[in-house]
C-alpha atoms as one frame of an Amber mdcrd trajectory, in Angstrom:
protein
 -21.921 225.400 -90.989 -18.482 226.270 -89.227 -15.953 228.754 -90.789 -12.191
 227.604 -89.894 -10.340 230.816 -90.194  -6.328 230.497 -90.983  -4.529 234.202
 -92.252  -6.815 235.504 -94.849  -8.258 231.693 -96.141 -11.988 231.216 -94.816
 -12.717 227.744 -95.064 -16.328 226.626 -95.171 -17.133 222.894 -93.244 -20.160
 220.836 -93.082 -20.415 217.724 -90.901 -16.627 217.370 -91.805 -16.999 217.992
 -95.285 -15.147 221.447 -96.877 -17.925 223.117 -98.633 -16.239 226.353 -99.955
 -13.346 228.603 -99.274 -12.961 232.535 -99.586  -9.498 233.969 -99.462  -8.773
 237.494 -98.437  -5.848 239.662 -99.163  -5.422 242.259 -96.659  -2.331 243.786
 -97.472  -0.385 243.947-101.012   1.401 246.087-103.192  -1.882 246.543-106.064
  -3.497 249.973-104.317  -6.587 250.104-106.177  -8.053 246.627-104.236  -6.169
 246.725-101.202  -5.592 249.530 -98.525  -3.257 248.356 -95.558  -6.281 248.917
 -92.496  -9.222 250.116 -94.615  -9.874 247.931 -97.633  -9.421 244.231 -98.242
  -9.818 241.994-101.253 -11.499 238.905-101.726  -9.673 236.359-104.365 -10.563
 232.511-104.882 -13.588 232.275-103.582 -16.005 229.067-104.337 -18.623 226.779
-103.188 -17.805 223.206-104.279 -20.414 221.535-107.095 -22.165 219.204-104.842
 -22.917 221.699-102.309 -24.020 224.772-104.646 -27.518 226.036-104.396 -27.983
 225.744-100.422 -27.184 228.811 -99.194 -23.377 227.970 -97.851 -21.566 230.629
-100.012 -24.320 233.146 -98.760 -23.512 232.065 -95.214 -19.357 232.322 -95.784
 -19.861 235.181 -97.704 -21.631 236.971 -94.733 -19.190 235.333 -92.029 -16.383
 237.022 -93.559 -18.029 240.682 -94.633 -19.070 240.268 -90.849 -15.649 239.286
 -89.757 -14.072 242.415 -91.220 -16.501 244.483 -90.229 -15.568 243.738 -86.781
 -11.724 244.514 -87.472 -12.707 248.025 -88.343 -12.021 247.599 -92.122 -14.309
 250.184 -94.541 -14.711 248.482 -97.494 -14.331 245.197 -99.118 -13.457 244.886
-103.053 -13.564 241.150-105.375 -13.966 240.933-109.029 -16.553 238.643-110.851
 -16.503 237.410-114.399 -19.273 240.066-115.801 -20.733 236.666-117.850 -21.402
 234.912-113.782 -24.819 235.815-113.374 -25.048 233.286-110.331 -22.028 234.902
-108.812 -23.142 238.228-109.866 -26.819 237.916-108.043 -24.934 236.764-104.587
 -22.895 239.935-104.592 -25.671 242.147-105.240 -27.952 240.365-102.592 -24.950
 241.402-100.252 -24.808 244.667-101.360 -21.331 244.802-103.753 -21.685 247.929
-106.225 -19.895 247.600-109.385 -16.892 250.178-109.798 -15.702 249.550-112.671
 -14.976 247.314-115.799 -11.667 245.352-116.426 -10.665 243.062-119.650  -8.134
 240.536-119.052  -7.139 240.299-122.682  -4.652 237.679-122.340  -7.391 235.790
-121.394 -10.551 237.595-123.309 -12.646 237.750-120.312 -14.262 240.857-119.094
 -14.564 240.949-115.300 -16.456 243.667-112.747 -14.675 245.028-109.986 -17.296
 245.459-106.540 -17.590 247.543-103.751 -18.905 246.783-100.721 -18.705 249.301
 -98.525 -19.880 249.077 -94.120 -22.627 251.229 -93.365 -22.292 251.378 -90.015
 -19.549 248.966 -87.475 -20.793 246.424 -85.312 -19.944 246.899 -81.759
């Protein structure tokens, strides 16, 4: 699997075929997910249908907590619908800790806000 990396948007390919995308913010005005240099926050991220199941959003997934590792950045924040037990068993495999609860009541959907925080930096 390659990872084409454009500004934040991680895009997963496999013999020429997009796989899955991850998009980061790294910088933005809501405090709580994102701290300019410290703490970045992962939005849109997905593994398409015929490719779910193999490991590729594992891979990307550990590409990018990898990637801003590397850029000195502490911790890395998402949120997952609480009811995406799929979803929910990746982050915990890659060691997201749940914060807090959120309710999008517009909506009616309850989602978990994660934590993963760097143990130690990668030279």
């Amino acid at each position: 699997m390659d990872v084409l990396v454009n500004q934040g948007l991680f895009v997963a390919v496999v013999n020429g075929e997009t796989v899955g995308s991850l998009r980061v913010i790294e910088d933005g005005a809501n405090r709580n997910r994102v701290v300019k240099g410290e703490r970045v926050y992962i939005q849109n991220f997905s593994v398409h249908k015929s490719f779910r199941r193999r490991g590729y959003g594992s891979e990307l997934l550990a590409f990018v907590l990898e990637w801003y590792q590397r850029q000195g950045i502490l911790e890395v924040t998402l949120a997952v619908e609480s009811q995406n037990d799929i979803a929910k068993a990746l982050y915990e495999k890659m060691e997201f800790q749940q914060i807090r609860e959120c309710k999008d009541s517009r909506q009616n959907i309850t989602y978990e806000l994660l934590l993963h925080k760097y143990g130690k930096k990668v030279l």
